[in-house]
XYZ file of C-alpha atoms in Angstrom:
533
model
C 158.640 93.793 75.772
C 159.157 97.553 75.715
C 156.830 100.007 74.030
C 158.359 100.652 70.627
C 156.958 103.327 68.353
C 159.972 103.684 66.124
C 162.237 101.061 64.592
C 165.819 102.028 63.889
C 167.965 99.742 61.784
C 171.647 100.004 60.954
C 170.710 100.772 57.357
C 170.039 104.344 58.410
C 166.252 103.915 58.283
C 164.140 105.324 61.084
C 160.484 104.600 60.407
C 157.702 106.007 62.600
C 155.440 103.004 63.082
C 151.964 103.606 64.460
C 150.618 100.068 64.202
C 147.044 99.373 63.303
C 144.593 97.521 65.547
C 146.120 94.084 66.113
C 144.288 90.927 65.144
C 143.021 88.496 67.722
C 146.038 86.629 69.076
C 146.236 83.048 67.822
C 146.645 80.060 70.073
C 150.240 78.827 70.217
C 150.693 75.354 68.783
C 153.886 73.680 69.974
C 154.111 71.846 66.659
C 154.177 75.050 64.633
C 156.895 77.656 64.309
C 155.455 80.903 65.617
C 156.756 84.436 65.869
C 155.434 86.889 68.438
C 155.854 90.616 69.006
C 153.861 93.105 71.049
C 151.839 96.088 70.027
C 151.852 99.395 71.810
C 148.972 98.099 73.947
C 151.077 95.176 75.120
C 148.957 92.667 73.186
C 150.851 90.047 71.214
C 151.053 89.747 67.459
C 151.349 86.038 66.773
C 152.507 84.985 63.326
C 151.840 81.375 62.421
C 154.589 79.574 60.508
C 157.079 82.320 61.258
C 160.812 81.943 61.618
C 162.140 79.731 64.438
C 164.223 82.639 65.714
C 161.001 84.403 66.662
C 159.854 81.375 68.617
C 163.221 81.245 70.369
C 163.187 84.942 71.365
C 159.612 84.674 72.582
C 160.813 82.754 75.626
C 163.113 85.575 76.777
C 162.866 89.159 77.937
C 165.093 90.358 75.101
C 165.010 94.013 76.132
C 166.272 93.167 79.614
C 169.017 90.890 78.284
C 170.162 93.566 75.829
C 170.142 96.214 78.564
C 172.138 94.048 80.965
C 174.535 92.623 78.400
C 178.183 93.041 79.247
C 179.332 91.367 76.021
C 180.160 93.620 73.118
C 178.497 92.327 69.929
C 181.948 92.269 68.363
C 183.073 89.817 71.046
C 180.180 87.512 70.140
C 181.081 87.788 66.454
C 184.697 86.909 67.250
C 183.485 83.857 69.161
C 181.316 82.771 66.234
C 184.236 83.331 63.881
C 186.487 81.207 66.087
C 184.133 78.228 66.303
C 182.175 78.288 63.021
C 184.511 79.612 60.315
C 187.248 76.961 60.777
C 184.652 74.212 60.310
C 183.315 75.878 57.165
C 186.836 76.527 55.871
C 187.979 72.942 56.395
C 184.839 71.482 54.845
C 185.077 73.718 51.811
C 188.752 72.876 51.313
C 187.966 69.154 51.379
C 185.041 69.618 49.018
C 187.322 71.266 46.467
C 190.083 68.672 46.914
C 187.706 65.736 46.621
C 185.883 66.885 43.498
C 189.251 67.758 41.900
C 190.756 64.313 42.462
C 189.741 63.315 38.942
C 191.765 66.205 37.503
C 194.780 65.311 39.644
C 194.540 61.660 38.573
C 194.154 62.570 34.891
C 197.803 63.614 34.554
C 198.823 60.124 35.696
C 197.487 56.833 34.296
C 193.764 57.098 35.096
C 192.588 57.223 31.464
C 194.768 54.252 30.512
C 193.771 52.151 33.546
C 190.049 52.733 33.001
C 190.309 52.324 29.224
C 188.746 55.726 28.531
C 188.152 56.579 24.872
C 186.626 59.493 22.970
C 184.739 61.901 25.225
C 184.505 59.549 28.211
C 186.899 61.646 30.308
C 184.788 64.734 29.586
C 181.711 62.828 30.717
C 183.410 61.797 33.959
C 184.196 65.457 34.644
C 180.590 66.438 33.902
C 178.803 63.605 35.702
C 179.864 65.016 39.072
C 177.756 68.084 38.246
C 174.843 65.988 36.983
C 174.686 64.613 40.531
C 175.003 68.174 41.794
C 172.199 69.308 39.476
C 169.737 66.579 40.445
C 170.349 66.525 44.195
C 171.353 70.065 45.204
C 167.849 71.293 46.111
C 166.622 68.202 48.019
C 169.919 67.731 49.891
C 169.929 71.408 50.896
C 166.441 70.948 52.352
C 167.525 67.724 54.078
C 170.498 69.512 55.630
C 168.039 71.456 57.804
C 166.850 68.170 59.323
C 170.098 66.180 59.406
C 173.590 67.392 60.419
C 175.792 67.969 57.373
C 178.549 65.905 59.006
C 176.636 62.805 57.893
C 176.813 63.887 54.264
C 180.530 64.678 54.537
C 181.333 61.212 55.893
C 179.290 59.588 53.123
C 181.061 61.411 50.327
C 184.411 60.521 51.880
C 183.361 56.877 51.678
C 182.401 57.317 48.008
C 185.833 58.791 47.322
C 187.597 55.789 48.853
C 185.308 53.440 46.909
C 186.392 55.155 43.685
C 189.647 53.189 43.819
C 187.622 50.063 43.022
C 186.374 51.428 39.690
C 187.718 49.371 36.787
C 186.021 51.020 33.819
C 184.101 54.075 32.669
C 180.720 52.827 33.945
C 181.920 52.231 37.492
C 183.727 55.560 37.709
C 180.731 57.363 36.173
C 178.336 56.062 38.846
C 180.698 57.038 41.656
C 181.287 60.523 40.216
C 177.514 61.085 40.067
C 177.093 60.005 43.708
C 179.998 62.204 44.820
C 178.405 65.229 43.153
C 175.037 64.414 44.728
C 176.501 64.339 48.245
C 178.731 67.408 47.838
C 175.916 69.446 46.309
C 174.520 70.744 49.595
C 177.719 72.321 50.927
C 177.837 75.766 49.308
C 174.052 76.478 49.456
C 174.004 75.365 53.091
C 176.982 77.577 53.897
C 175.172 80.568 52.362
C 172.246 79.841 54.694
C 174.602 79.483 57.681
C 176.086 82.896 56.837
C 172.645 84.426 57.152
C 172.044 82.689 60.483
C 175.124 84.101 62.217
C 176.129 87.321 60.449
C 174.625 90.666 59.506
C 174.376 91.529 55.829
C 177.408 93.810 56.080
C 179.485 91.009 57.631
C 178.471 88.244 55.250
C 180.536 89.051 52.170
C 183.825 88.981 54.102
C 182.845 85.734 55.866
C 181.865 84.205 52.541
C 185.318 85.177 51.299
C 186.889 83.618 54.404
C 185.489 80.127 53.844
C 185.446 80.411 50.045
C 189.198 81.062 50.133
C 189.462 77.420 51.167
C 188.828 76.726 47.481
C 192.382 77.909 46.763
C 193.818 76.390 49.936
C 192.292 73.046 48.983
C 193.794 73.298 45.503
C 197.251 73.775 47.050
C 196.909 70.925 49.535
C 195.309 68.666 46.959
C 198.150 69.371 44.536
C 200.753 68.574 47.175
C 198.991 65.304 48.062
C 198.702 64.397 44.362
C 202.398 65.136 43.820
C 203.368 62.999 46.813
C 201.112 60.102 45.845
C 202.354 60.322 42.262
C 205.776 59.221 43.476
C 204.441 56.148 45.278
C 205.091 53.014 43.280
C 203.350 49.864 44.497
C 202.986 46.726 42.438
C 199.381 46.274 41.348
C 198.132 49.676 42.609
C 198.324 52.734 40.374
C 199.596 55.974 41.885
C 196.351 57.856 41.172
C 194.361 55.515 43.447
C 196.281 56.709 46.495
C 195.009 60.235 45.784
C 191.442 59.000 46.326
C 192.323 56.828 49.334
C 194.159 59.548 51.277
C 191.674 62.333 50.564
C 188.637 60.125 51.181
C 189.976 58.948 54.542
C 190.672 62.515 55.684
C 187.137 63.527 54.666
C 185.529 60.714 56.679
C 187.357 61.813 59.843
C 186.461 65.463 59.196
C 182.805 64.526 58.783
C 182.775 63.147 62.338
C 184.272 66.399 63.649
C 181.700 68.543 61.833
C 178.858 66.285 63.011
C 179.671 66.961 66.657
C 180.849 70.572 66.566
C 178.887 72.527 63.902
C 175.536 73.677 65.368
C 172.459 73.756 63.137
C 171.669 77.359 64.163
C 172.766 80.020 66.694
C 169.844 78.922 68.893
C 171.627 75.549 69.269
C 175.202 76.865 69.532
C 176.713 75.247 72.628
C 179.823 77.417 72.431
C 177.639 80.432 73.321
C 176.064 81.026 76.722
C 172.275 81.224 76.919
C 172.291 85.033 76.931
C 174.852 85.148 74.128
C 172.540 82.976 72.001
C 169.746 85.496 72.568
C 172.051 88.368 71.618
C 173.361 86.461 68.581
C 169.818 86.022 67.282
C 168.756 89.546 68.271
C 171.573 91.180 66.269
C 170.444 89.381 63.088
C 167.060 91.137 63.223
C 168.466 93.962 61.098
C 168.936 91.534 58.168
C 165.158 91.187 57.766
C 165.878 87.756 56.269
C 165.063 85.450 59.183
C 167.182 82.550 60.387
C 165.387 79.203 60.095
C 161.936 77.976 59.101
C 161.226 74.311 58.446
C 157.865 74.864 56.716
C 158.123 74.744 52.925
C 156.181 77.587 51.262
C 155.343 77.137 47.587
C 154.436 80.768 46.966
C 158.013 81.743 47.805
C 159.271 79.295 45.183
C 156.907 80.829 42.628
C 158.348 84.315 43.297
C 161.808 83.141 42.200
C 160.514 81.206 39.197
C 158.632 84.226 37.801
C 161.327 86.655 36.597
C 158.802 89.372 35.718
C 158.126 89.574 39.487
C 161.678 89.043 40.715
C 164.462 88.766 38.089
C 167.170 87.854 40.631
C 166.836 84.123 40.057
C 167.176 84.307 36.272
C 170.062 86.787 36.316
C 172.051 84.878 38.941
C 171.399 81.644 37.037
C 172.780 83.145 33.816
C 175.765 84.807 35.523
C 176.803 81.611 37.299
C 176.205 79.495 34.196
C 178.688 81.634 32.275
C 181.167 81.680 35.163
C 181.109 77.927 35.596
C 181.639 77.126 31.936
C 185.116 78.442 32.707
C 185.352 76.349 35.867
C 184.179 73.166 34.166
C 186.694 73.521 31.361
C 189.648 74.704 33.442
C 188.929 72.172 36.176
C 189.024 69.276 33.734
C 191.787 70.577 31.460
C 193.798 73.007 33.615
C 196.444 70.425 34.464
C 196.428 69.009 30.946
C 196.916 72.540 29.581
C 200.122 72.884 31.602
C 201.221 69.399 30.548
C 200.751 70.407 26.900
C 203.561 72.966 27.369
C 205.983 70.027 27.517
C 206.078 69.092 31.231
C 205.783 65.567 32.644
C 203.090 64.450 35.117
C 204.939 65.289 38.339
C 206.188 68.627 36.993
C 202.643 69.509 35.909
C 201.284 68.756 39.385
C 203.912 70.947 41.054
C 203.476 73.840 38.600
C 199.716 73.741 39.171
C 200.003 74.267 42.964
C 200.595 78.085 42.916
C 197.207 78.555 41.247
C 195.607 77.528 44.539
C 197.561 80.185 46.439
C 196.621 82.843 43.851
C 192.993 81.750 44.062
C 192.985 82.047 47.866
C 194.575 85.512 47.790
C 192.133 86.740 45.140
C 189.091 85.570 47.105
C 190.335 87.176 50.334
C 191.151 90.396 48.482
C 187.879 90.419 46.566
C 185.826 89.886 49.725
C 187.683 92.687 51.488
C 187.260 95.080 48.536
C 183.571 94.223 48.200
C 183.050 95.220 51.830
C 185.243 98.336 51.786
C 184.424 99.994 48.446
C 181.151 101.966 48.612
C 178.569 100.502 46.222
C 181.309 98.208 44.968
C 180.191 94.626 45.554
C 179.075 93.809 42.005
C 181.728 96.065 40.439
C 184.400 94.018 42.251
C 182.812 90.819 40.901
C 183.069 92.202 37.362
C 186.594 93.537 37.879
C 187.838 90.113 38.988
C 186.939 88.740 35.562
C 189.490 90.992 33.812
C 192.720 89.142 34.781
C 191.155 85.836 33.726
C 190.149 87.394 30.395
C 193.766 88.475 29.807
C 195.134 85.058 30.821
C 192.809 83.283 28.391
C 193.704 85.718 25.622
C 197.400 84.942 26.124
C 196.715 81.244 25.494
C 195.306 82.140 22.092
C 197.736 84.789 20.827
C 201.105 83.589 22.179
C 203.210 81.046 20.268
C 203.668 77.628 21.894
C 207.378 78.327 22.200
C 206.708 81.136 24.712
C 206.251 78.828 27.703
C 206.905 81.600 30.256
C 204.181 83.762 28.722
C 201.740 80.870 28.546
C 202.374 79.970 32.189
C 201.875 83.612 33.177
C 198.501 83.418 31.469
C 197.628 80.230 33.356
C 198.447 81.939 36.666
C 196.004 84.705 35.693
C 193.084 82.242 35.479
C 192.048 82.042 39.198
C 190.469 85.501 39.841
C 187.226 84.544 38.045
C 186.403 82.330 41.051
C 186.207 85.476 43.218
C 183.351 86.703 41.050
C 181.575 83.407 41.685
C 181.723 83.734 45.462
C 180.622 87.362 45.481
C 177.611 86.289 43.410
C 176.968 83.414 45.816
C 176.783 85.853 48.734
C 173.846 87.671 47.116
C 171.012 85.164 47.819
C 171.816 85.329 51.528
C 171.584 89.118 51.705
C 169.177 90.038 48.907
C 166.265 87.724 49.578
C 163.977 87.191 52.539
C 161.771 84.254 53.398
C 163.493 80.999 54.242
C 162.058 78.949 51.370
C 162.725 81.767 48.925
C 166.322 82.168 50.075
C 167.008 78.452 49.633
C 165.250 78.455 46.261
C 167.223 81.475 45.040
C 170.463 79.798 46.093
C 169.374 76.613 44.361
C 168.476 78.486 41.186
C 171.922 80.060 41.167
C 173.453 76.634 41.701
C 171.415 75.221 38.849
C 173.408 77.610 36.638
C 176.566 76.556 38.510
C 175.958 72.866 37.803
C 174.904 73.298 34.165
C 177.924 75.498 33.458
C 180.263 72.885 34.900
C 178.532 70.176 32.863
C 178.926 72.144 29.632
C 182.453 73.456 30.299
C 184.452 70.323 29.422
C 182.554 69.949 26.147
C 183.696 73.376 24.977
C 187.083 71.748 24.322
C 187.752 69.925 21.065
C 190.227 67.087 21.331
C 193.181 67.085 18.947
C 193.072 70.743 17.917
C 196.257 72.771 17.499
C 197.083 74.687 19.606
C 195.481 72.466 22.291
C 192.224 73.593 23.929
C 191.904 76.759 21.820
C 188.133 76.321 21.350
C 187.669 76.140 25.119
C 189.605 79.377 25.664
C 187.503 81.198 23.057
C 184.261 79.966 24.667
C 185.528 81.108 28.078
C 186.288 84.622 26.784
C 182.758 84.928 25.402
C 181.297 83.744 28.716
C 183.275 86.348 30.670
C 181.727 89.114 28.577
C 178.221 87.701 29.050
C 178.648 87.324 32.798
C 179.705 90.949 33.126
C 176.617 91.990 31.146
C 174.222 89.994 33.363
C 175.791 91.398 36.539
C 175.368 94.981 35.308
C 171.651 94.302 34.727
C 171.334 92.714 38.175
C 172.903 95.728 39.856
C 170.622 98.064 37.908
C 167.610 96.072 39.179
C 168.748 96.373 42.806
C 169.394 100.116 42.557
C 166.096 100.802 40.803
C 164.093 98.781 43.345
C 165.784 100.496 46.304
C 164.992 103.918 44.849
C 161.353 102.922 44.328
C 161.038 101.826 47.959
C 162.775 104.973 49.210
C 160.293 107.039 47.227
C 157.344 105.181 48.798
C 158.852 105.766 52.239
C 159.129 109.490 51.522
C 155.466 109.465 50.482
C 154.465 108.111 53.895
C 154.362 104.341 53.436
C 154.796 102.468 56.728
C 157.846 100.222 56.541
C 159.602 97.904 59.029
C 156.419 97.051 60.958
C 156.972 95.017 64.119
C 154.656 92.251 62.934
C 157.037 91.617 60.019
C 159.938 90.674 62.295
C 160.767 86.975 61.853
C 157.439 86.535 60.025
C 159.219 84.599 57.230
C 157.966 87.003 54.575
C 159.762 87.521 51.287
C 161.590 90.670 50.261
C 158.696 91.476 47.905
C 156.342 91.415 50.894
C 158.581 93.632 53.048
C 158.517 97.273 51.900
C 161.336 98.099 54.349
C 163.706 95.592 52.760
C 166.641 97.090 50.821
C 168.839 95.205 48.361
C 172.580 95.116 48.905
C 174.644 96.925 46.309
C 177.317 98.066 48.764
C 178.718 97.514 52.239
C 176.285 99.826 53.982
C 172.973 98.039 53.457
């Protein structure tokens, strides 16, 4: 490799790095992930248990490949976008459709057919997220060893099996299993973002596949409306919703199994040199790509908020956000039905919310990338329309159906705040185990919020669901507060590190590249508060 005395990163940092005497080079063990760089004397730094990207690059003359490359990096990004994003988009759309099938079925005869009484419907809505809560961390770890297509096919099978449920107990078990299998999707997608895209690119790509949340709501609503008109003796209309969506998911799982690579090092749609360039361009993230060795000390960093408060603050922000999602997901359709519409009318009226959701997520992702220092401010701003929509449900008379529906169509923007928050673990943490743990901590708040959300609603109150709307308004205010604190932490920490750099601290040392160190161990790491870091 070339003699490098200065490391220049796209963050605008140029750090003069006179490296100290290197340690004795370790012996390479083919069973261990190892990262290697060279010192100025041409002797290798070998980092045991480093990121797999370092091991991959070690086999190539990266400098020569970069010098000879005829491909523009933007061309490689476009190729990744073309092959990877559609698979993520389709999977995320199906995930949203499949977990929402209960809500679609609720406006038909599901409760009557299963003999649901009291709070049993609320428990069915929540049990999906109990499965999510219990299994999200282990399934995310398993996804690094097994293709996620297997999990997708399994949850499709669970969805089809749901049609055989005859009572609360049977449906409850299947909802738990569905949540367990779907739990790995979003955390795994956050990790995939970090594998293929720079930190600047990630928020827009997160918005691209997260927008499938709204697209799935539209398609799911259309399917539910169509199946609601099917009348077959002995088979309730709502069962066809599960059969059709489950069958589509099984087929999609096979497609994902064969076409979604586990990392850019395995991407068959790239040439060998393009794979090297794809990995090389991610060096500026300082977050690594893949490491299969579990490191407990990185878990401890996230679980000790006095050392790193990111985990706690993201947990609280997502908990508040998902209390809204849990309540609106379970009762959104029933809220519209309470305005005086029948089941089919309710399903049709609910479809535009998916389109609004998709547009908001696209717009929010674009704004978060374009507005200087605006990522978290955009997340907070997207809560405002939802706040107004909820307020309208409380203050408007029930006779003002147009006003109430306008309020309902103002609900979706809060989901944009969720996905901006979900992009943060991928860009604001380093160390593979730490990044997965931070994502899982955030999703712990996600799952608990969705569990609690349906129970914020009191049955039989007048006007309907008022208590849930009040709880949601309070949660919006709390989420905004936690995000302000999180942004303050990022800004303060960046300023502290800049000050140490000005005082002569050596940052961005070559030995740290792909060493699978955490952001607390990397003095050259800077936290994202804008589009430029």
